PDB file of C-alpha atoms and ligand atoms in Angstrom:
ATOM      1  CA  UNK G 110       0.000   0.000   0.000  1.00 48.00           C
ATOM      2  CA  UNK G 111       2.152   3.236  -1.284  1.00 60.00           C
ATOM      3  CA  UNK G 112       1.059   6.048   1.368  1.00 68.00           C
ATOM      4  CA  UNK G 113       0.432   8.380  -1.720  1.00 76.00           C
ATOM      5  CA  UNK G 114      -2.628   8.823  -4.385  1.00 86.00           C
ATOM      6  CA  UNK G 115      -1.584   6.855  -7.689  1.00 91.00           C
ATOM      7  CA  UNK G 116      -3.660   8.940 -10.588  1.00 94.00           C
ATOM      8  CA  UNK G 117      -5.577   6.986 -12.687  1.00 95.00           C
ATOM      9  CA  UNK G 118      -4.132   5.136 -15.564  1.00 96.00           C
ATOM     10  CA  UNK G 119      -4.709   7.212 -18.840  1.00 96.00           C
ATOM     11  CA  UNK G 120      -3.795   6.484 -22.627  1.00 97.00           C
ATOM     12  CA  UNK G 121      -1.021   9.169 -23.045  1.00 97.00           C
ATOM     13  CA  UNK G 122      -1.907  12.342 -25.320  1.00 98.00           C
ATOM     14  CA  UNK G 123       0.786  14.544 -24.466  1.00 98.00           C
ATOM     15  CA  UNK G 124       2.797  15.830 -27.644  1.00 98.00           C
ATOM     16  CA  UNK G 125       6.739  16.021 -27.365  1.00 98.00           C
ATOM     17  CA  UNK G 126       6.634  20.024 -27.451  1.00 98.00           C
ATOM     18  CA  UNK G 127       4.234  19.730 -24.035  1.00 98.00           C
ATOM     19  CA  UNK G 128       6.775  17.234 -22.357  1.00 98.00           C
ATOM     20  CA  UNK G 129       9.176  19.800 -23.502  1.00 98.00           C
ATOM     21  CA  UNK G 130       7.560  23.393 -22.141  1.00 98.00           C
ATOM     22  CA  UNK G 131       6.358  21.032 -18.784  1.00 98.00           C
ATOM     23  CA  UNK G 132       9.930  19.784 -18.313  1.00 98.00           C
ATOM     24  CA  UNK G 133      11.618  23.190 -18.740  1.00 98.00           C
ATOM     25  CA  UNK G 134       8.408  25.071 -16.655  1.00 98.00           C
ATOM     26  CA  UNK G 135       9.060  22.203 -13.547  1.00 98.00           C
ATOM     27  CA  UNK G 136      13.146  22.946 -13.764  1.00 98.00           C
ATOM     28  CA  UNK G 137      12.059  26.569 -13.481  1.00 98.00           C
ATOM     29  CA  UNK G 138      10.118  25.530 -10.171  1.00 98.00           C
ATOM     30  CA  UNK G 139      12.745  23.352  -8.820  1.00 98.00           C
ATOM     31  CA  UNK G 140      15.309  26.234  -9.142  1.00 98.00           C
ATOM     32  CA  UNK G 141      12.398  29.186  -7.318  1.00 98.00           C
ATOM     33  CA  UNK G 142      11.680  26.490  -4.686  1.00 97.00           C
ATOM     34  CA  UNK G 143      15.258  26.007  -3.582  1.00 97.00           C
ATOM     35  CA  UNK G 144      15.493  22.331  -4.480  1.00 97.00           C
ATOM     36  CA  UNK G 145      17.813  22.720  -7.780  1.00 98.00           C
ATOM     37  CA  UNK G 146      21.284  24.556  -7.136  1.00 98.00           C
ATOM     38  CA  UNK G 147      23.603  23.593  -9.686  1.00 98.00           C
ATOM     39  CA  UNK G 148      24.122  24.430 -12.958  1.00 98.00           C
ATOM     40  CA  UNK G 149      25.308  20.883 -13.651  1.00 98.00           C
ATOM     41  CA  UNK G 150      21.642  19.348 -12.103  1.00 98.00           C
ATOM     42  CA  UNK G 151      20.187  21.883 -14.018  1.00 98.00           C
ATOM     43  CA  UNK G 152      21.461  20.875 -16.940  1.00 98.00           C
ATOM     44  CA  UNK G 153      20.986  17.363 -16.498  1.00 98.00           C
ATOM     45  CA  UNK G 154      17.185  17.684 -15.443  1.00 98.00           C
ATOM     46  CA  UNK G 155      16.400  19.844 -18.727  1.00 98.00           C
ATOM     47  CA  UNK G 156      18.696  17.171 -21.381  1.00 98.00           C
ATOM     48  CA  UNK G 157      16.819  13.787 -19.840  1.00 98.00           C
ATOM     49  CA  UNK G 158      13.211  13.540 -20.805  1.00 98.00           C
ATOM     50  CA  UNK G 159      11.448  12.276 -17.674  1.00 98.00           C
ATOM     51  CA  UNK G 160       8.413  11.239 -19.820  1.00 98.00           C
ATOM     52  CA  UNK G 161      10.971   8.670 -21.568  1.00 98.00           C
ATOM     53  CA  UNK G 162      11.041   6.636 -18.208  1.00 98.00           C
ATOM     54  CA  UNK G 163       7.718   6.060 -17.684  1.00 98.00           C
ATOM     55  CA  UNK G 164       4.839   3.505 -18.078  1.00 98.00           C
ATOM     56  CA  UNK G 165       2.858   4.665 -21.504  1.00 98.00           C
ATOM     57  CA  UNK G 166      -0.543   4.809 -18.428  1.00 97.00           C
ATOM     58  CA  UNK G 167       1.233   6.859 -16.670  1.00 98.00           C
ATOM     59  CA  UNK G 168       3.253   9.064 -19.310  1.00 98.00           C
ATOM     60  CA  UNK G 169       1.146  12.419 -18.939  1.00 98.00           C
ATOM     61  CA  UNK G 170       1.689  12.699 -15.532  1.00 98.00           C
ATOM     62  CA  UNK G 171       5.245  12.507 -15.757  1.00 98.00           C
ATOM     63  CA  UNK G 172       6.092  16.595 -14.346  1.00 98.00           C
ATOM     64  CA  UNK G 173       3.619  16.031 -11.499  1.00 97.00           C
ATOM     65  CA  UNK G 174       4.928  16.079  -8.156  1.00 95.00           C
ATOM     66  CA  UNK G 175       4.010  12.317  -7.624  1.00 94.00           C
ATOM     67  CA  UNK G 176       5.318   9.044  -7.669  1.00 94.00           C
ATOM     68  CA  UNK G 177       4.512   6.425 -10.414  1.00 96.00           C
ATOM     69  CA  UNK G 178       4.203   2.982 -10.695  1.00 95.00           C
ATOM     70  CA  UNK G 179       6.783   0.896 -12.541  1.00 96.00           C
ATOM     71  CA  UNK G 180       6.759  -3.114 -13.486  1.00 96.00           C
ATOM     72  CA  UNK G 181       8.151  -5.024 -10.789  1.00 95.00           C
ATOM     73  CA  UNK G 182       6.974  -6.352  -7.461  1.00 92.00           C
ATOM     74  CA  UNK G 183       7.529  -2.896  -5.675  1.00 88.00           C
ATOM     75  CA  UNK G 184       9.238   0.069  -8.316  1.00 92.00           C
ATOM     76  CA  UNK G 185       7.914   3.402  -8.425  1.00 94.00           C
ATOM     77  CA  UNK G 186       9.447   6.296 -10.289  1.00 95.00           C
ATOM     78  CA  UNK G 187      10.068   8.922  -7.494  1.00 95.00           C
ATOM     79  CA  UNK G 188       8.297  12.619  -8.088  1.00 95.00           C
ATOM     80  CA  UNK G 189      10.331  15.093  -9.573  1.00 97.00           C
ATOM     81  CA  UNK G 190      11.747  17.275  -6.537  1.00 97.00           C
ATOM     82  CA  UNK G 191      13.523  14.157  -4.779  1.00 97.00           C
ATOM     83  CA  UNK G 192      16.625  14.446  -7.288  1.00 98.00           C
ATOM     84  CA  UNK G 193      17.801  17.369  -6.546  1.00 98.00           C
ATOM     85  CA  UNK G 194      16.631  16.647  -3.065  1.00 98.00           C
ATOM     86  CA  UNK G 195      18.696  13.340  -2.711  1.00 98.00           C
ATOM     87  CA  UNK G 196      21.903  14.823  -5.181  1.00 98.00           C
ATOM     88  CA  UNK G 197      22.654  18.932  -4.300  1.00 98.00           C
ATOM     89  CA  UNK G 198      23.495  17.718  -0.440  1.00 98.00           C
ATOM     90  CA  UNK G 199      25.056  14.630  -2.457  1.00 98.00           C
ATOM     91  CA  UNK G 200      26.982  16.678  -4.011  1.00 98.00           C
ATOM     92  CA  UNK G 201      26.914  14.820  -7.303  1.00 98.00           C
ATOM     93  CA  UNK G 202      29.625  16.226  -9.913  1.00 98.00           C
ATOM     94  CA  UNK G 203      31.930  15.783 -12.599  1.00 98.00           C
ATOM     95  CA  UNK G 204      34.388  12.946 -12.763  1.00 98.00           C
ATOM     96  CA  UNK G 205      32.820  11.016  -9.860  1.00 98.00           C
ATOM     97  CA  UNK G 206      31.994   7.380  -9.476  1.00 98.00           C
ATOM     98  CA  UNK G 207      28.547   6.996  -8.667  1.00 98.00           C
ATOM     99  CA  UNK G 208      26.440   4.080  -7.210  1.00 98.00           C
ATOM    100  CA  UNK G 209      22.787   3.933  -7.490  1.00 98.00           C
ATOM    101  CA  UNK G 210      20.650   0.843  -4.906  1.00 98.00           C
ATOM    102  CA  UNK G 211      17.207   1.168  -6.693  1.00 98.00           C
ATOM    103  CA  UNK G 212      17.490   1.511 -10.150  1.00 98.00           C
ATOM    104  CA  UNK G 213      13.580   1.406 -10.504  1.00 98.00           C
ATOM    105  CA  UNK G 214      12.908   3.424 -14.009  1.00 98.00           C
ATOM    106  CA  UNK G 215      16.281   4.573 -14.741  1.00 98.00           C
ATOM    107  CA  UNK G 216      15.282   8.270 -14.834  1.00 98.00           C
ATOM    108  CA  UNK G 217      18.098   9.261 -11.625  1.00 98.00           C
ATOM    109  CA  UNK G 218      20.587   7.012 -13.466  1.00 98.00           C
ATOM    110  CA  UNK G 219      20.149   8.862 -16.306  1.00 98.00           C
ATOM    111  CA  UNK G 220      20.018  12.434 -14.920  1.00 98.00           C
ATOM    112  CA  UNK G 221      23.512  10.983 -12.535  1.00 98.00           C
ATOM    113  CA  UNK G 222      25.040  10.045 -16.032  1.00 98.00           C
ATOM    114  CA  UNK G 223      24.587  13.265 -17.219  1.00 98.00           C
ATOM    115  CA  UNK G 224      25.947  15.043 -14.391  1.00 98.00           C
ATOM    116  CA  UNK G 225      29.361  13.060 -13.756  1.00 98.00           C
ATOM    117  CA  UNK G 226      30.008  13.175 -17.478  1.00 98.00           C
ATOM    118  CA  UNK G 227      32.042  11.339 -19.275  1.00 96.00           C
ATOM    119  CA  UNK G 228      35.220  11.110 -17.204  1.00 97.00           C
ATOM    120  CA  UNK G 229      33.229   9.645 -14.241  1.00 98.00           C
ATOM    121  CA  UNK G 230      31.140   6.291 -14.211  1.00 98.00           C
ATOM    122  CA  UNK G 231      27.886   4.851 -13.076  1.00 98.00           C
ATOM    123  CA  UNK G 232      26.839   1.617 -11.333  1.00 98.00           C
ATOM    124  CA  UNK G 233      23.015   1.159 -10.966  1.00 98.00           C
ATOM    125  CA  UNK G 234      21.771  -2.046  -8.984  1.00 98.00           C
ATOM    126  CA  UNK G 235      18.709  -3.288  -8.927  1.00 98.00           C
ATOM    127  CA  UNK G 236      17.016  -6.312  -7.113  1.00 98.00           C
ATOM    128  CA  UNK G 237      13.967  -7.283  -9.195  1.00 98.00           C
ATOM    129  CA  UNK G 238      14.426  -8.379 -12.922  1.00 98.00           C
ATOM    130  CA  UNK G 239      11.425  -7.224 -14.537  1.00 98.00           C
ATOM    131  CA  UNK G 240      12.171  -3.852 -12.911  1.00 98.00           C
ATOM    132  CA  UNK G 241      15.999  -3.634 -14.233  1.00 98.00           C
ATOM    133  CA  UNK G 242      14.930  -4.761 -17.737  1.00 98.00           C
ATOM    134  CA  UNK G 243      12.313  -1.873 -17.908  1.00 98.00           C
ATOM    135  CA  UNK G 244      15.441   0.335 -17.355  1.00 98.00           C
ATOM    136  CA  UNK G 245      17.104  -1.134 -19.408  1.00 98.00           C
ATOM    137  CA  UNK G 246      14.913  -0.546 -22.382  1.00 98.00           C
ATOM    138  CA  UNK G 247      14.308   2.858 -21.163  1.00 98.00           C
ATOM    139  CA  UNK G 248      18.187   3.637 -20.770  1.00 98.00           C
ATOM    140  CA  UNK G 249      19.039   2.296 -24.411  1.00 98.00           C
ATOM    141  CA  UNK G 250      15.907   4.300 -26.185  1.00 98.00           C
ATOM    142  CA  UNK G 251      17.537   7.170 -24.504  1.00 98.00           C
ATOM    143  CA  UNK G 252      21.028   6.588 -25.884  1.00 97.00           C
ATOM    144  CA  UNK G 253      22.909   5.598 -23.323  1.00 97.00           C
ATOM    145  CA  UNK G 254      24.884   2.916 -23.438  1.00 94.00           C
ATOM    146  CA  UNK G 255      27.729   3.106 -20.441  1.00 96.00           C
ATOM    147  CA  UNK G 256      26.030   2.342 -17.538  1.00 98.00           C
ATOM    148  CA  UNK G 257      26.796  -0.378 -15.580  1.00 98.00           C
ATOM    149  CA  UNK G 258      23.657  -2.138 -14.476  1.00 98.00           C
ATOM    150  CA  UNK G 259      23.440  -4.896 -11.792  1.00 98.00           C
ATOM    151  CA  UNK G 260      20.712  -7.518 -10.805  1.00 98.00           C
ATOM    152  CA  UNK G 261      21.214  -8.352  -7.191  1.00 98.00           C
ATOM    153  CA  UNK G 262      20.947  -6.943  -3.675  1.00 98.00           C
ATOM    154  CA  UNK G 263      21.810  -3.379  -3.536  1.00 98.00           C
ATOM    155  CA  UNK G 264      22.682  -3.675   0.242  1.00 98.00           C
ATOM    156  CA  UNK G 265      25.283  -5.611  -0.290  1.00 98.00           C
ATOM    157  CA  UNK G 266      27.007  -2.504  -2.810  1.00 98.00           C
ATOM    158  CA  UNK G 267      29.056  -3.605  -5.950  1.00 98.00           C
ATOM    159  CA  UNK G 268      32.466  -4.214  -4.770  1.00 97.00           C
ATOM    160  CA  UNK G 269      33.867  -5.661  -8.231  1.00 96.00           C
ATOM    161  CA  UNK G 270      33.569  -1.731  -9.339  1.00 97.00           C
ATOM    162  CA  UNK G 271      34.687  -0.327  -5.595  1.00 97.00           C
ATOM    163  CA  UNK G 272      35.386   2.083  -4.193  1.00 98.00           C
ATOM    164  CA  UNK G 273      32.662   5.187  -4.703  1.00 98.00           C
ATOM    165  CA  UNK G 274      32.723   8.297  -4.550  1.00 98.00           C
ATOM    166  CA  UNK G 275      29.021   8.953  -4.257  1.00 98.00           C
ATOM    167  CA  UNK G 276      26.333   6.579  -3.085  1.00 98.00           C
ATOM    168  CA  UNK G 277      22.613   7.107  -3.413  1.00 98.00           C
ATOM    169  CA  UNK G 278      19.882   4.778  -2.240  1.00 98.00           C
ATOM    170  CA  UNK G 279      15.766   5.023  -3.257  1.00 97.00           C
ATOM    171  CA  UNK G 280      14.614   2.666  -1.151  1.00 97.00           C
ATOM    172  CA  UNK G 281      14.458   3.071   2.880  1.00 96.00           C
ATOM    173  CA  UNK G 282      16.664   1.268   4.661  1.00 96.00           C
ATOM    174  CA  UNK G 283      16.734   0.435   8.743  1.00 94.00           C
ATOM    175  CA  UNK G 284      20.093   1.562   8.692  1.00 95.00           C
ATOM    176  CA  UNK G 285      22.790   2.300   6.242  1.00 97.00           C
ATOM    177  CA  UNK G 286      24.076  -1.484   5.017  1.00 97.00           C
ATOM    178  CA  UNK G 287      27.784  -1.592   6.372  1.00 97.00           C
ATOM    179  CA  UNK G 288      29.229  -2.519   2.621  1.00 98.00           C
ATOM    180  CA  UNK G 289      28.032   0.257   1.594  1.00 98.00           C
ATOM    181  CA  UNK G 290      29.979   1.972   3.943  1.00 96.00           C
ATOM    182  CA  UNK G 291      33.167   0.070   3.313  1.00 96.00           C
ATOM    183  CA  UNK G 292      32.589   1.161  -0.918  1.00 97.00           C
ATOM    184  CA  UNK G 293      32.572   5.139   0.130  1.00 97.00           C
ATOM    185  CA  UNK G 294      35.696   6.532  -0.565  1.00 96.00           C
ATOM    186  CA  UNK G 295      37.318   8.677   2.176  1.00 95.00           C
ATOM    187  CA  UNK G 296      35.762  11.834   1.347  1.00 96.00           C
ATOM    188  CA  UNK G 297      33.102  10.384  -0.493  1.00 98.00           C
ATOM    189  CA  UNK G 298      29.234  11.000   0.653  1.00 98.00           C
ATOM    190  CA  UNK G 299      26.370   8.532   0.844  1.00 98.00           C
ATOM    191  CA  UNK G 300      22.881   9.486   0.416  1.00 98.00           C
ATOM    192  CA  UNK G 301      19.270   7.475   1.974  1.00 98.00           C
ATOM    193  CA  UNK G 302      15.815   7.580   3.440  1.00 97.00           C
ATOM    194  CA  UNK G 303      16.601   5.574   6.918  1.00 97.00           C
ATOM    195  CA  UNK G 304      13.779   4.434   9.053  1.00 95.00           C
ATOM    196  CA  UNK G 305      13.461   6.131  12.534  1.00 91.00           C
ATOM    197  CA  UNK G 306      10.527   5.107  14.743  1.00 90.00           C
ATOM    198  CA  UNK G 307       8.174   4.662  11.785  1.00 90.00           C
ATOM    199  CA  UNK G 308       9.273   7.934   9.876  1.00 95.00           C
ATOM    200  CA  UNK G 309      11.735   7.567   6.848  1.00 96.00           C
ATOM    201  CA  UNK G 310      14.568  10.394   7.503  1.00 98.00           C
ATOM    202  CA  UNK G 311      16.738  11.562   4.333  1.00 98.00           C
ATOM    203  CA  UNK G 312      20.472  11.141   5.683  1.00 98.00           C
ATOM    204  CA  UNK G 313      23.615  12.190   4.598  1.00 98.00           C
ATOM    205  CA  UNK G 314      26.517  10.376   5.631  1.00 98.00           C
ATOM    206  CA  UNK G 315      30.065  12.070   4.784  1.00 97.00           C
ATOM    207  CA  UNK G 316      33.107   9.752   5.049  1.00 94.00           C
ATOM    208  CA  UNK G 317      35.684  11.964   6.835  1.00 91.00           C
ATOM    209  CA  UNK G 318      38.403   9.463   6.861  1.00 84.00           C
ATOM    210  CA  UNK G 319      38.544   7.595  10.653  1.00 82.00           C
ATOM    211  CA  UNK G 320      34.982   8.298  11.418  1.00 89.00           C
ATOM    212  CA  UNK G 321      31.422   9.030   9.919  1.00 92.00           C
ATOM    213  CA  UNK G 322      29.534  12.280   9.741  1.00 96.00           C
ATOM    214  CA  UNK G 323      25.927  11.893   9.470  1.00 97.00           C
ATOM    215  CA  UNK G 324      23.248  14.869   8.824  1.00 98.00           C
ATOM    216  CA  UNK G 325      19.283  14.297   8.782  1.00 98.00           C
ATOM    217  CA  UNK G 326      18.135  16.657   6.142  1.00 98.00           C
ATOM    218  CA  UNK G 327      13.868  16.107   6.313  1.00 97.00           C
ATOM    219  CA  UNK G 328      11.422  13.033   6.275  1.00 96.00           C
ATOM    220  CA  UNK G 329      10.610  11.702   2.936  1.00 96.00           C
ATOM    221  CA  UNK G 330       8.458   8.447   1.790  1.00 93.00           C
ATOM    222  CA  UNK G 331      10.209   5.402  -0.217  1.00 94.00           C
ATOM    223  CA  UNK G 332       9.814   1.917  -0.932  1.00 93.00           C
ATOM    224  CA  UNK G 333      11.405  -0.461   1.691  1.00 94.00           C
ATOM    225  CA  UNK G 334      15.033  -1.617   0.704  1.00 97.00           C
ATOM    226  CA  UNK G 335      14.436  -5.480   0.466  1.00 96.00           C
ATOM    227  CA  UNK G 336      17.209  -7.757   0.763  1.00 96.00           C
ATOM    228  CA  UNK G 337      20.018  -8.820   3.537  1.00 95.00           C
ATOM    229  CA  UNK G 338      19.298  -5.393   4.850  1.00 93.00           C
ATOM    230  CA  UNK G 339      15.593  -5.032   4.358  1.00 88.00           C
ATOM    231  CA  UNK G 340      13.938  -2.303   6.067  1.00 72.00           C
ATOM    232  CA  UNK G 341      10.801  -5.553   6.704  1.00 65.00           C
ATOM    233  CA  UNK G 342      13.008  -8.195   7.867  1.00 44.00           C
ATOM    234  CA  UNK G 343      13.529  -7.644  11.484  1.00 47.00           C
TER     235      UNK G 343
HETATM  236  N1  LIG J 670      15.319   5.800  -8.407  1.00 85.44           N
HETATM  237  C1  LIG J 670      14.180   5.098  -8.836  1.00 85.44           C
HETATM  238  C2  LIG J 670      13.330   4.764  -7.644  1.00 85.44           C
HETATM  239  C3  LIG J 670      12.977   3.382  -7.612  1.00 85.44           C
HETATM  240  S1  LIG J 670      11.964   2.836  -6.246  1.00 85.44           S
HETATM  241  C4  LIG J 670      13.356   5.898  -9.805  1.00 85.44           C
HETATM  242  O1  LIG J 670      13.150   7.054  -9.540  1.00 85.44           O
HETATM  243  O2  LIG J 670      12.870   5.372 -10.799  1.00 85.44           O
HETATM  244  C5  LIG J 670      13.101   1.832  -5.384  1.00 85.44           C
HETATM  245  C6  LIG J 670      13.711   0.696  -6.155  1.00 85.44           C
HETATM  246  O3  LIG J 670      14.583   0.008  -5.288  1.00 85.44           O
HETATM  247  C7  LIG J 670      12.718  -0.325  -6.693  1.00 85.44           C
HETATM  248  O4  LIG J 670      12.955  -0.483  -8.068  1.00 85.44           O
HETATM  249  C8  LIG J 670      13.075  -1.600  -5.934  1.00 85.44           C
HETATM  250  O5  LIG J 670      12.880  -2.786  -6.689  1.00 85.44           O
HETATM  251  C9  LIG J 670      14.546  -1.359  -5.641  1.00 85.44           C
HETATM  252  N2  LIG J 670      15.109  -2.126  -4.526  1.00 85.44           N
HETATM  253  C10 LIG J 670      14.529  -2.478  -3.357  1.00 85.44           C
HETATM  254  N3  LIG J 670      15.388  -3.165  -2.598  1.00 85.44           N
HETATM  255  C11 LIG J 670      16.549  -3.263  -3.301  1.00 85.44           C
HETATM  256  C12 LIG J 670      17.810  -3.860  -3.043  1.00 85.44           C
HETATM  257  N4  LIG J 670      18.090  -4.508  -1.904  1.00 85.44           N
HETATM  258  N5  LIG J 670      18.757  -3.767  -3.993  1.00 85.44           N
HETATM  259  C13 LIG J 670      18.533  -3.121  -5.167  1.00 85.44           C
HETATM  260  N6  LIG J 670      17.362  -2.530  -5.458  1.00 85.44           N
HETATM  261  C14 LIG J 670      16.383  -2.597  -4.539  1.00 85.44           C
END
């Protein structure tokens, strides 16, 4: 049961130019709001058509400030605001490696691939298969054709491409899966929605060499992380 309203499935009608004025009209409300900072986000969020990423019943409502379902057991492409939410404090950039746990539509791994250009690199993993191959397909329509996508359990990192220099999760976790801290690179910076007596807090975690720094930035609603580390399995 997602705690949000799902609108109702619709056959899509929307013309390219709409997508188009809505994308550049919601980047103009990210940047007003606060949310988008950097000219590098900015960019990235006006070159990767959201609309691209998602279900063909779902398509029009692809600038509204709402999460959408994906196929899978438990995917939902998150609403527009939580990128730059989840990457400013992140800190995403040029020339980093980046690790995504939750690929779900492919939309963030897109936007990330954008952002760290070409002299940086991007894992995605993703635990259920009809989920990842949606991606896929949505990735490869979209052109591109360096990201390095995983099927397995996202808690447990990517070690054969270790260390990272950014992590972000999109699904909630009980607490930050210790591989995941053993892949951040000293100075690196881990982002996730972490469970707190029933609320989901967004955390940043900075690795500052012989200890962790952690910041709660505000609550937020995911997914559960399933897995080794599930956010159900205690
Ligand atoms: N960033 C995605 C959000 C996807 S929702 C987007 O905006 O499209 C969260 C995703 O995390 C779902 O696709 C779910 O299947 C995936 N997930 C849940 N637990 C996981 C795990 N242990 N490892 C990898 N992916 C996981």
């Amino acid at each position: 049961m997602p705690g949000w309203i799902v609108p109702p499935p619709k056959k899509p009608e929307k013309t390219p130019e709409e997508f188009r004025e809505e994308r550049e009209r919601k980047v103009g409300w990210l940047v007003r709001h606060g949310y988008l900072r950097s000219e590098r986000i900015r960019s990235a969020m006006l070159a990767v058509r959201r609309e691209d990423f998602i279900p063909a019943p779902y398509r029009d409502y692809a600038y509204e400030e709402v999460p959408l379902p994906l196929p899978g057991l438990q995917a939902t492409i998150s609403c527009p605001h939580s990128y730059p939410l989840f990457y400013e404090p992140l800190g995403l950039g040029e020339g980093q490696r980046f690790l995504e746990i939750g690929l779900g539509s492919g939309y963030g791994t897109a936007l990330a691939r954008e952002i760290v250009g070409d002299s940086g690199i991007v894992v995605s993993v993703e635990i259920d298969p009809v989920t990842l191959e949606f991606a896929r397909g949505n990735l490869k329509r979209a052109g591109y054709r360096d990201i390095v996508l995983v099927q397995g359990d996202g808690g447990l990192g990517a070690s054969e491409r270790a260390p990272f220099d950014r992590i972000c999760m999109t699904a909630a976790c009980l607490d930050v899966p210790p591989p995941l801290l053993e892949q951040l690179e000293r100075g690196g910076r881990l982002i996730a929605p972490v469970l707190d007596r029933g609320v989901q807090i967004l955390t940043l975690v900075k690795n500052v060499g012989r200890k962790i720094e952690r910041t709660e930035i505000c609550e937020v609603l995911y997914v559960s992380l399933r897995g080794k580390f599930g956010a159900e399995e205690r």
